[in-house]
Short mmCIF file of C-alpha atoms in Angstrom, two decimals:
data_model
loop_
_atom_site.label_atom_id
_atom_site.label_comp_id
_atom_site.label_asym_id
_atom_site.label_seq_id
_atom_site.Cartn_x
_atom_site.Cartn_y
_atom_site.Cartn_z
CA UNK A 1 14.64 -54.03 22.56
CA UNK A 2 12.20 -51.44 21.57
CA UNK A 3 9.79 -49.90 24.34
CA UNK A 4 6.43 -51.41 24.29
CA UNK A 5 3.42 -50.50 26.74
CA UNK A 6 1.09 -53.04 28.03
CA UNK A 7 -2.30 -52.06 29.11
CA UNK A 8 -4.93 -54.03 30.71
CA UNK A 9 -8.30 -52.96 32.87
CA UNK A 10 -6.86 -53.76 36.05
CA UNK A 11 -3.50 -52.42 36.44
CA UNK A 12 -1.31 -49.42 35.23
CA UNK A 13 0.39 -49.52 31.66
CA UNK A 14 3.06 -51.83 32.28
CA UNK A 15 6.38 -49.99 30.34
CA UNK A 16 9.31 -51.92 29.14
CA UNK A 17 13.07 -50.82 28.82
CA UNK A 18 15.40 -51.35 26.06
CA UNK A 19 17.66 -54.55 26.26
CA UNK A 20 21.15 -53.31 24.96
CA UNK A 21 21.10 -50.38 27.09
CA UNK A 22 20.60 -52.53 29.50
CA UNK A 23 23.68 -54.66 28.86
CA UNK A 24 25.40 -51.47 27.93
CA UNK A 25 24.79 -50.26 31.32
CA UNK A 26 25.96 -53.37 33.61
CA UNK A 27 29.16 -54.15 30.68
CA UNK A 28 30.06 -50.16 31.61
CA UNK A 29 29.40 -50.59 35.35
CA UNK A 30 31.53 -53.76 35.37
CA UNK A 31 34.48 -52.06 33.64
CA UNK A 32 34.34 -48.81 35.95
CA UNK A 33 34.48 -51.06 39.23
CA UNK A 34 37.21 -53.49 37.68
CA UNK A 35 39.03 -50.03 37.02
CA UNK A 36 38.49 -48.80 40.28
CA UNK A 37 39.79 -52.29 41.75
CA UNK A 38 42.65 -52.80 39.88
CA UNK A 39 43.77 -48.87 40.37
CA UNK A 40 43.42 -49.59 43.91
CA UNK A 41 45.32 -52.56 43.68
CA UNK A 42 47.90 -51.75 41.56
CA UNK A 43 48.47 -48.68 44.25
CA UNK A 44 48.45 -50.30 47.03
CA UNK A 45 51.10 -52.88 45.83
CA UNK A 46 53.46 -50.02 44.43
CA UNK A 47 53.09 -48.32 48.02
CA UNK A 48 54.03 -52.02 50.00
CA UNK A 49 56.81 -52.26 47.68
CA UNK A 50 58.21 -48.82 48.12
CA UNK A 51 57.63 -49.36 52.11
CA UNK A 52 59.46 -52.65 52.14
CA UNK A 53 62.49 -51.46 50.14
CA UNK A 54 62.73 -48.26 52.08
CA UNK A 55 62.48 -50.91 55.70
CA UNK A 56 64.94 -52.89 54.30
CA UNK A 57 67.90 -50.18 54.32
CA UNK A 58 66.76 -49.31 57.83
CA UNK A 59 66.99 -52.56 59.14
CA UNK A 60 70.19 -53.14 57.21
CA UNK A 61 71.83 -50.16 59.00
CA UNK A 62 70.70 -50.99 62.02
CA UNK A 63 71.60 -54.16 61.90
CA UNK A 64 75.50 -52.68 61.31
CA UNK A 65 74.92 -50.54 64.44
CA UNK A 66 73.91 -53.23 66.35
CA UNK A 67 76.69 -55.56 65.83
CA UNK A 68 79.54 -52.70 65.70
CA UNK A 69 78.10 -51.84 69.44
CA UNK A 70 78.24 -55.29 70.47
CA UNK A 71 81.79 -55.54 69.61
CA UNK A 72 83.21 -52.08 70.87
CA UNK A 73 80.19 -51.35 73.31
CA UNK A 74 79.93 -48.01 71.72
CA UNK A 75 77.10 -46.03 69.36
CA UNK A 76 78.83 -45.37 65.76
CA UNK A 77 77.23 -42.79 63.47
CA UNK A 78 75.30 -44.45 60.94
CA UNK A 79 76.84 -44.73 57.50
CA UNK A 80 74.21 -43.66 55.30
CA UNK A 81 73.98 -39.83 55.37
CA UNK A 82 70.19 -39.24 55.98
CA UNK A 83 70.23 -41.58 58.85
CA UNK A 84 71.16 -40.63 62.23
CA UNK A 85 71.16 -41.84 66.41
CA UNK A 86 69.06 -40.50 68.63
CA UNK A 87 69.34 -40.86 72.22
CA UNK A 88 66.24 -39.34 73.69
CA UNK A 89 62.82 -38.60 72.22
CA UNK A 90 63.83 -34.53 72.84
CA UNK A 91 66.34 -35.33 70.06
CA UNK A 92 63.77 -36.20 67.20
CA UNK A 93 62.92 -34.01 64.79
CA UNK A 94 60.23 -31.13 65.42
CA UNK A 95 58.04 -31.95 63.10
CA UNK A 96 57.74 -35.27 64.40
CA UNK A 97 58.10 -35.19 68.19
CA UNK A 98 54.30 -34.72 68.89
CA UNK A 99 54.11 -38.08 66.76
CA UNK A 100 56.40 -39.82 68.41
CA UNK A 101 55.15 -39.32 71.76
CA UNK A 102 51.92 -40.15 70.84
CA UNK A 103 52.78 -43.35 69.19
CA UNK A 104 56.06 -44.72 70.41
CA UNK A 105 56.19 -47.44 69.02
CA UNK A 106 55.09 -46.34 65.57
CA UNK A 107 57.60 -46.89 62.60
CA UNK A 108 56.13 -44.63 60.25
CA UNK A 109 55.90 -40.88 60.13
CA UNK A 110 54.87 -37.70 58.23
CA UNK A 111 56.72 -34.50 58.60
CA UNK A 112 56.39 -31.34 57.03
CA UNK A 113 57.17 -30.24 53.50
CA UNK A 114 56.95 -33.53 52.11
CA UNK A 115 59.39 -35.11 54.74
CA UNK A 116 58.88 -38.52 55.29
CA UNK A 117 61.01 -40.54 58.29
CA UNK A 118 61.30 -44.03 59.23
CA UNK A 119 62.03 -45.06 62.78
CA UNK A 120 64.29 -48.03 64.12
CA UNK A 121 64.18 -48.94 67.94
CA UNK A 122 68.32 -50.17 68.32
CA UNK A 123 67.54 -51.64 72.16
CA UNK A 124 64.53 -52.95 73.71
CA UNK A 125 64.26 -49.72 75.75
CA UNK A 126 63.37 -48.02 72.82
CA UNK A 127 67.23 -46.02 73.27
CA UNK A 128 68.85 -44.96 70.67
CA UNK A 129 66.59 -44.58 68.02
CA UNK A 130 68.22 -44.93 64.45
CA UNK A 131 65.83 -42.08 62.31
CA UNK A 132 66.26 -42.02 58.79
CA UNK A 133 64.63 -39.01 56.86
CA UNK A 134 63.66 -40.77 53.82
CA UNK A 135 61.99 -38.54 51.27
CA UNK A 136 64.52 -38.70 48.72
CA UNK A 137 64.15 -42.55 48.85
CA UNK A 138 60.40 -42.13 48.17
CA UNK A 139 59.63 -43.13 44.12
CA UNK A 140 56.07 -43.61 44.06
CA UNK A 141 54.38 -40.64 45.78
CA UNK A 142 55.90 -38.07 44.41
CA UNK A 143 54.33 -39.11 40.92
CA UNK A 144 51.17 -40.41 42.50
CA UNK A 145 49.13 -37.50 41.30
CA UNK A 146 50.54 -37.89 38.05
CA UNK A 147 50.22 -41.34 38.10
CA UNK A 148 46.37 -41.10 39.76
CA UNK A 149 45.81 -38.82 36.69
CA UNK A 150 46.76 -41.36 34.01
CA UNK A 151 44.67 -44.63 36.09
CA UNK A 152 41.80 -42.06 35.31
CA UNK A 153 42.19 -41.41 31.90
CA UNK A 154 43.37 -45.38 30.88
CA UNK A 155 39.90 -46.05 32.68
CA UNK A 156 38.22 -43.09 31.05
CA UNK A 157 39.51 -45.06 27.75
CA UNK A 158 38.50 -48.32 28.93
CA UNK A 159 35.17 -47.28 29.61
CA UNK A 160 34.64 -45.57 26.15
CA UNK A 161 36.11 -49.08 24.60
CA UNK A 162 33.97 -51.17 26.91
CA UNK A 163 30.59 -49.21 25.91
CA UNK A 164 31.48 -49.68 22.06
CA UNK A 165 32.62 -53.36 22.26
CA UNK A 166 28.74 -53.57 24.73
CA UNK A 167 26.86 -51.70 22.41
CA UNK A 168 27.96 -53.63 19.39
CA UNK A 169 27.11 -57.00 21.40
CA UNK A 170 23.98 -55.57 23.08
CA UNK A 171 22.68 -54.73 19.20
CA UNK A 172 23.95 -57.63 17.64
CA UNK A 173 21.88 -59.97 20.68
CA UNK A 174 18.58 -57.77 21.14
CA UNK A 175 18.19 -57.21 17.46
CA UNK A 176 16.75 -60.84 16.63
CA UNK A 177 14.70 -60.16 20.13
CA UNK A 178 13.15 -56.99 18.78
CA UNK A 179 12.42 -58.53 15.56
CA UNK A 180 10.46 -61.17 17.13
CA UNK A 181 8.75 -58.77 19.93
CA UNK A 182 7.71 -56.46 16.43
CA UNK A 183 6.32 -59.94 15.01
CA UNK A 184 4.45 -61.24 17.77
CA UNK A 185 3.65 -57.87 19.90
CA UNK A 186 -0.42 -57.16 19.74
CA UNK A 187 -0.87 -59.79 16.73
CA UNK A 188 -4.24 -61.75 16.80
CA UNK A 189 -3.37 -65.41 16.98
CA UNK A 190 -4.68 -65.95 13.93
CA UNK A 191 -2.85 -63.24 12.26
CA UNK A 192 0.68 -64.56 12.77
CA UNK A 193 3.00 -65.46 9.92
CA UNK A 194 2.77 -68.83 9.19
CA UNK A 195 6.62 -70.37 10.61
CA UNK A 196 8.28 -67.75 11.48
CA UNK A 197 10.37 -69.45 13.68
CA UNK A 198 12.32 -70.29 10.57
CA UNK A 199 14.13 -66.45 10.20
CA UNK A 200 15.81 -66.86 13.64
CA UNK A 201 18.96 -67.77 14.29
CA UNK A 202 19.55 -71.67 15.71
CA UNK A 203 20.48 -70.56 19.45
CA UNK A 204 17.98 -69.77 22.55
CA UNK A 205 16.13 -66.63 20.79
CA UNK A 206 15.46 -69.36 18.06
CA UNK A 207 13.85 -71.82 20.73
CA UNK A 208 12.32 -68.72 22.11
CA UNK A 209 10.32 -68.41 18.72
CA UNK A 210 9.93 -71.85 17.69
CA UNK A 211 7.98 -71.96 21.45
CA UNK A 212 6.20 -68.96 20.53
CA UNK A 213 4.99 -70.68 16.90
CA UNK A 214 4.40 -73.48 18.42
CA UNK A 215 1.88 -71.98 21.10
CA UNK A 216 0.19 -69.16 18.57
CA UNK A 217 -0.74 -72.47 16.41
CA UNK A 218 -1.92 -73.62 19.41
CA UNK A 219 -4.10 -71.10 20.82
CA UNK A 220 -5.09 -70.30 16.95
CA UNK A 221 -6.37 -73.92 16.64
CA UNK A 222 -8.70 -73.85 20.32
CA UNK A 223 -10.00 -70.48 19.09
CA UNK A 224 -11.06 -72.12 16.22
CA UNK A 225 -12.56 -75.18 17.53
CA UNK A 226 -14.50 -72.62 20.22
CA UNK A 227 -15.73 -70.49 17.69
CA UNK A 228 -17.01 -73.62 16.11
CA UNK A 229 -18.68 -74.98 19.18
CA UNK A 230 -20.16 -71.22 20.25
CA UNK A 231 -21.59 -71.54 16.80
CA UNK A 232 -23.12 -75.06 17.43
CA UNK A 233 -24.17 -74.22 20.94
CA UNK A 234 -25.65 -71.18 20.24
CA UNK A 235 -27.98 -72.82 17.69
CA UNK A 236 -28.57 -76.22 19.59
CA UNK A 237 -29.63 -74.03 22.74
CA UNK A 238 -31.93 -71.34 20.96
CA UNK A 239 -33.42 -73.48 18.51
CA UNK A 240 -35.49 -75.39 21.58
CA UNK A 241 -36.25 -72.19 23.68
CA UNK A 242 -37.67 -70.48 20.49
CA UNK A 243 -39.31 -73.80 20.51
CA UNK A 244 -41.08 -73.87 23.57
CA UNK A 245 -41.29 -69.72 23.80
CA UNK A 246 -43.82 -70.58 20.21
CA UNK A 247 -45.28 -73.48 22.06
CA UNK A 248 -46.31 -70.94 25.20
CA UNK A 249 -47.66 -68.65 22.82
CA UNK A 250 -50.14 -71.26 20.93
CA UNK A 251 -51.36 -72.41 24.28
CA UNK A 252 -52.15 -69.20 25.21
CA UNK A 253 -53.93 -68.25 21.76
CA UNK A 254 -56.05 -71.55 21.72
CA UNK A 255 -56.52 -70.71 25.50
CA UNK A 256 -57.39 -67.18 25.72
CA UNK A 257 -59.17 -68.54 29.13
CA UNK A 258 -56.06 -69.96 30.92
CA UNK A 259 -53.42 -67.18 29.24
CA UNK A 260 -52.79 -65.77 32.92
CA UNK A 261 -52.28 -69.49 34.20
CA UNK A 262 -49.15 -68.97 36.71
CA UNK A 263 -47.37 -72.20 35.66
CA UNK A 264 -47.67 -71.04 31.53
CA UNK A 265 -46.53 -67.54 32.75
CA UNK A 266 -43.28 -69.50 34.91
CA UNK A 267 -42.76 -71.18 31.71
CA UNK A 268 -42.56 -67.68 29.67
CA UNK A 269 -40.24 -66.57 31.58
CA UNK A 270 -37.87 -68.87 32.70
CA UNK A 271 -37.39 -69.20 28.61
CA UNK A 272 -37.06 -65.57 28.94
CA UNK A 273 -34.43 -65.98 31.52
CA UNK A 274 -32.82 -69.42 29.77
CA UNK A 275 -32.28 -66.81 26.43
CA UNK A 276 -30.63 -64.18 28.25
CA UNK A 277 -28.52 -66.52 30.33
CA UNK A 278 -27.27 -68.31 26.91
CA UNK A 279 -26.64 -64.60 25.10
CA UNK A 280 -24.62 -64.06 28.11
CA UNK A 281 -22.57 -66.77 28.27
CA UNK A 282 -21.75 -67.31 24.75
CA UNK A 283 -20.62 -63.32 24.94
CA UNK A 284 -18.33 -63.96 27.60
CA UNK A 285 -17.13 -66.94 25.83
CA UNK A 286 -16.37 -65.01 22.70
CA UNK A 287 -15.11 -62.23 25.29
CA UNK A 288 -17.46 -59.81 23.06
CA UNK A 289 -17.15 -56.17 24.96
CA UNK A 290 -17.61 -53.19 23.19
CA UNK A 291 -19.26 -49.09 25.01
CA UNK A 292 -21.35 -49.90 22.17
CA UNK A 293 -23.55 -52.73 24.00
CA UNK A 294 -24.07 -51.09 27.30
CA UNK A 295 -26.95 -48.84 28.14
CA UNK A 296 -28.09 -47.01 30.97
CA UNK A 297 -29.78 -49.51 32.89
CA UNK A 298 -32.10 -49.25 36.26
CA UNK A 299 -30.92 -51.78 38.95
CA UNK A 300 -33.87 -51.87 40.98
CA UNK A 301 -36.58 -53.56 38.54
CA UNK A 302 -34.19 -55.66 38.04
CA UNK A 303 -33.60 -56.80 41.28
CA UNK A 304 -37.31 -57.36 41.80
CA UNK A 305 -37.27 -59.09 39.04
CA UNK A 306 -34.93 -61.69 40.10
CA UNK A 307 -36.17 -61.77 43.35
CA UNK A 308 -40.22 -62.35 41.62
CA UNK A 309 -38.34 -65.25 39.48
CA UNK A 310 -36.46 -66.85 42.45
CA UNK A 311 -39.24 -66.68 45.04
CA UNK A 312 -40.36 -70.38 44.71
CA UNK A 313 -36.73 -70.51 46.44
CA UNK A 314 -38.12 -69.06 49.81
CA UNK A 315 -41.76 -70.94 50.08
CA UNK A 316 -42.57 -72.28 53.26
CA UNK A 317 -38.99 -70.34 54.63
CA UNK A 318 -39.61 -67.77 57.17
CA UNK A 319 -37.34 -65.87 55.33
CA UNK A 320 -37.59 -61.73 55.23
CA UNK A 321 -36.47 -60.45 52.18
CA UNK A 322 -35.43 -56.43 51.99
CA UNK A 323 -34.58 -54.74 49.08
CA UNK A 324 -33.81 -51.12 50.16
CA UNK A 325 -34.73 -47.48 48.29
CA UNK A 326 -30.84 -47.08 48.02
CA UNK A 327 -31.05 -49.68 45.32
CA UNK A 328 -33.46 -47.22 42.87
CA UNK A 329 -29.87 -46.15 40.79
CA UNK A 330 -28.63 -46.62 37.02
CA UNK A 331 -25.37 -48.13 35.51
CA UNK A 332 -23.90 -48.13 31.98
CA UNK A 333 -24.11 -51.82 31.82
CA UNK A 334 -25.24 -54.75 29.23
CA UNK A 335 -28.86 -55.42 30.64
CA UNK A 336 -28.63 -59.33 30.10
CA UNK A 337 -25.32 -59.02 32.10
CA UNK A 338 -26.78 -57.41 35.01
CA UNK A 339 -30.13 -59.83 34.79
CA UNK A 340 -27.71 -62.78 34.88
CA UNK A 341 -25.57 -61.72 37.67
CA UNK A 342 -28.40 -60.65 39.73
CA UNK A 343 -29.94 -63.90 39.23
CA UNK A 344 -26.77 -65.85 40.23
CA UNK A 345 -26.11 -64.21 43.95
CA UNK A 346 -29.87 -63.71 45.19
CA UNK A 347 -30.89 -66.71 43.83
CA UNK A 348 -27.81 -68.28 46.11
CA UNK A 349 -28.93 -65.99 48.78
CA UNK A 350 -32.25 -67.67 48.48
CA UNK A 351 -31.58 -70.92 48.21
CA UNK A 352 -28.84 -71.17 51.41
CA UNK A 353 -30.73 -69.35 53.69
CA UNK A 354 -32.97 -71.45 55.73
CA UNK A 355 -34.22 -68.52 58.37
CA UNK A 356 -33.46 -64.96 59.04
CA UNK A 357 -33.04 -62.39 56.27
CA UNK A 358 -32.24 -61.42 52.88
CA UNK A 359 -31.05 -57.74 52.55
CA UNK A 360 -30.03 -56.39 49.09
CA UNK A 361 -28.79 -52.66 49.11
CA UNK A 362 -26.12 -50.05 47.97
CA UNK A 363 -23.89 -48.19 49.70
CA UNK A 364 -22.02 -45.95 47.18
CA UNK A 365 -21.34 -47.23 44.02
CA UNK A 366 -21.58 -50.92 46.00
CA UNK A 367 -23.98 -53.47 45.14
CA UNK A 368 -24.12 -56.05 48.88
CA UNK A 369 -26.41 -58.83 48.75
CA UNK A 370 -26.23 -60.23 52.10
CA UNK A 371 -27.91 -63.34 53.79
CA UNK A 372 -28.52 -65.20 56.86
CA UNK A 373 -27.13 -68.37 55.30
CA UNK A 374 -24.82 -71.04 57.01
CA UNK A 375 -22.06 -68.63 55.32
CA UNK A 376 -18.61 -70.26 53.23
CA UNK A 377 -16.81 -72.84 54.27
CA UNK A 378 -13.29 -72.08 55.59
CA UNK A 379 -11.91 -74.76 53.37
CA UNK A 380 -12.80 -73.34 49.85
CA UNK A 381 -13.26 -69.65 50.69
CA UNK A 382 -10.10 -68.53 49.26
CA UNK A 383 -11.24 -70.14 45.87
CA UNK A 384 -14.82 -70.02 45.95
CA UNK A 385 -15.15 -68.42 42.89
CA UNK A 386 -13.04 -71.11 40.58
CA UNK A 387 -15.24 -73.33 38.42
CA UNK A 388 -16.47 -76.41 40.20
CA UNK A 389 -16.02 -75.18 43.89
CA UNK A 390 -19.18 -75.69 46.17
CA UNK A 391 -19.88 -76.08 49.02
CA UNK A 392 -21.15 -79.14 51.24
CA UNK A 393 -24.88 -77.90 51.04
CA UNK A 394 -24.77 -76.96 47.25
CA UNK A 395 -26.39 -78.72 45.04
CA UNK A 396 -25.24 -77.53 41.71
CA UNK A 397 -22.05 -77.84 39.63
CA UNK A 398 -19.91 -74.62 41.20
CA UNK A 399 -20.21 -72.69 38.54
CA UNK A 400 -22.24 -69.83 40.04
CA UNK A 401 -20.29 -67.44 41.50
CA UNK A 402 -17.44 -68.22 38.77
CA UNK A 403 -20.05 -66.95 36.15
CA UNK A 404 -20.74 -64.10 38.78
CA UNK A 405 -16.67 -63.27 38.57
CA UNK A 406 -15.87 -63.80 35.16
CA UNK A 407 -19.22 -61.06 34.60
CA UNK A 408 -17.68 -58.34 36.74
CA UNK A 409 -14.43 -59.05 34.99
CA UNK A 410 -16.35 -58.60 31.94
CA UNK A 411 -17.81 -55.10 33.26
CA UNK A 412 -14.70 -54.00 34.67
CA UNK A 413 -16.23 -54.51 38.56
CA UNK A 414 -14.96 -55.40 41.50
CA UNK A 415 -16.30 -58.65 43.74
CA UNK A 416 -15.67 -59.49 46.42
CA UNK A 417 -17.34 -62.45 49.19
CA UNK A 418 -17.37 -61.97 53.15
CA UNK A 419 -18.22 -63.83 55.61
CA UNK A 420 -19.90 -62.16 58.17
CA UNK A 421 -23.03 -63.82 60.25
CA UNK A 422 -23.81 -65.98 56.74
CA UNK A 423 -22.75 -64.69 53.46
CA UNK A 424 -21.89 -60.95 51.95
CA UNK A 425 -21.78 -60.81 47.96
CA UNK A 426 -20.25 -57.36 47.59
CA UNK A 427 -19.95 -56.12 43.97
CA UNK A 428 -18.67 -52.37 43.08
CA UNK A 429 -20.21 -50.90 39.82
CA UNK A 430 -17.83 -48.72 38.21
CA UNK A 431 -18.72 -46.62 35.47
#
């Protein structure tokens, strides 16, 4: 298959291998072990059979010495001309004394120049010893070099033949699997050929792309009805905020007087707020995110901001708020983002904390709004931010801090919730 690299804003570029060199690779590594095996087979048998063949005209001798001494009571020379008796270990050959010694009771031993002997205990004693020099009966090992030489190149052969006969099979399966990675790799949903399922052979890469048809219609046809609906709810939602935005503005023309009234100004702004929310929202729902919409924004009027909007929250709580100097930075950011985030965790700062403090600061590149609050509840802290997870105490729908997540996702920050002595909102701006 060909090499594709996927990329996302969390993680490295994710980089994919080929397919048939793959199967190239294991079809090859199979063949040079099943070599290797059978070589090692095939030796080991020859070498057994040359042993037993070799034992067998020991013990056949010395099974005619045996019974000739039973009969006559005396040790014959053996017939075979390179056998011979021994009567005491000082008897064996030189080059195989030491051995001997060392191993009595061995069977089996190497001399020099190629000499190989075979030893036959006569009596239980271990007296005389029938020796039988038996290189010249040796067939295998003297060609085992030769014969080690031609395993190598039969497997050298094999291996070429193997990697053809893969290669050919490794094509002929990840071409159809290419051809539909090419179709399908980086394509918009909507900008898939209409069944191409069809071009695919009838076997599993077939299913494969009938599956993959089957879901890109799918995922085409909820993209369309959500476009439709952010198109609905966009204009169902600002058409009665412009409304009552132009109905603040009359009152406060007729009523130049009561313009500064504090429930007229609440009113202004909340629609202010309600407008940004729903800009917000429908951006993350069309997952709109382009360098082009962010600008370098100041955090702390902002925060004030939220905090001024949210203070009704806190009335009648003795509640100290702090907001520290560290908080005076700038990030590239989309302004109705930030306003809508900031909104989210200190007005849930706010609204959980019955007594103590609010503290809202930045340490590094760290935004931590932390509270006094009864904190999160073991059971749902590991998904707290998942749509419709609250708490006990809450009195919303649990979307919140979801809308909080998916905006950091949207920004490319990190968040992060502790619970330490109430409730830490810890959110890392990165540039």
């Amino acid at each position: 298959m060909s090499k594709h690299t996927l990329k996302n804003s969390h993680t490295r570029p994710i980089k994919f291998h080929r397919l048939s060199k793959k199967i190239v690779r294991q079809f090859c590594l199979i063949s040079l072990i099943t070599s290797a095996l059978w070589g090692g087979l095939s030796f080991t048998l020859l070498y057994f059979v040359e042993d037993e063949y070799i034992e067998r005209e020991v013990k056949k001798e010395a099974h005619y010495l045996q019974l000739n001494y039973a009969q006559t009571g005396t040790w014959v020379s053996p017939r075979m001309s390179h056998m011979q008796l021994v009567f005491t270990p000082n008897d064996l050959p030189k080059d195989i004394h030491a051995q001997y010694i060392a191993n009595p009771k061995g069977r089996e031993f190497f001399g020099e120049q190629g000499r190989h002997y075979h030893i036959f205990a006569l009596q239980a004693d271990a007296t005389p010893l029938l020796v039988a020099q038996v290189s010249d009966m040796l067939i295998i090992r003297p060609y085992a070099n030769g014969a080690l030489r031609l395993m190598l190149i039969l497997s050298a052969v094999l291996v070429v033949l193997t990697f053809f006969v893969s290669w050919l099979l490794g094509r002929k399966t990840a071409l159809p699997l290419k051809k539909l990675t090419d179709l399908v790799h980086g394509v918009e949903p909507d900008k898939v050929p209409a069944k191409f399922a069809a071009q695919f052979p009838n076997n599993e890469i077939g299913l494969l792309a009938q599956t993959l048809e089957d879901t890109m219609v799918n995922i085409n046809k909820a993209i369309t009805r959500e476009k439709c609906f952010t198109r609905d709810v966009s204009h169902e939602l600002r058409t009665p905020i412009a409304i009552i935005k132009n109905a603040v503005e009359v009152y406060r023309t007729t009523h130049p007087d009561d313009a500064s009234n504090p429930v007229i100004s609440r009113i202004s702004q909340a629609c202010t707020q309600m407008e940004q929310t729903v800009v917000t929202l429908l951006t993350l729902a069309r997952q709109e995110h382009t360098d082009a919409d962010k600008h370098n924004v100041k955090l702390l009027p902002l925060i004030e901001q939220a905090v001024i909007d949210h203070s009704h929250l806190i009335n009648n709580k003795p509640i100290d708020v702090k907001v520290h100097d560290n908080c005076d930075i700038s990030v590239m950011a989309q302004p109705g983002m930030v306003k809508v985030l900031l909104d989210n965790i200190i007005g849930n700062a706010f609204q959980y904390t019955t007594q103590g403090q609010v503290s809202i600061e930045v340490r590094g590149m760290t935004l931590i709004v932390a509270d006094t609050g009864p904190g999160i509840e073991q059971s749902i802290s590991a998904n707290i931010t998942d749509a419709f997870v609250k708490g006990e105490q809450s009195t919303g729908y649990g979307f919140g801090l979801s809308i909080v997540k998916r905006l950091c996702e949207h920004q490319n920050w990190l968040f992060k919730t502790v619970n330490n002595q109430g409730t830490e909102i810890h959110i890392t701006l990165t540039q």
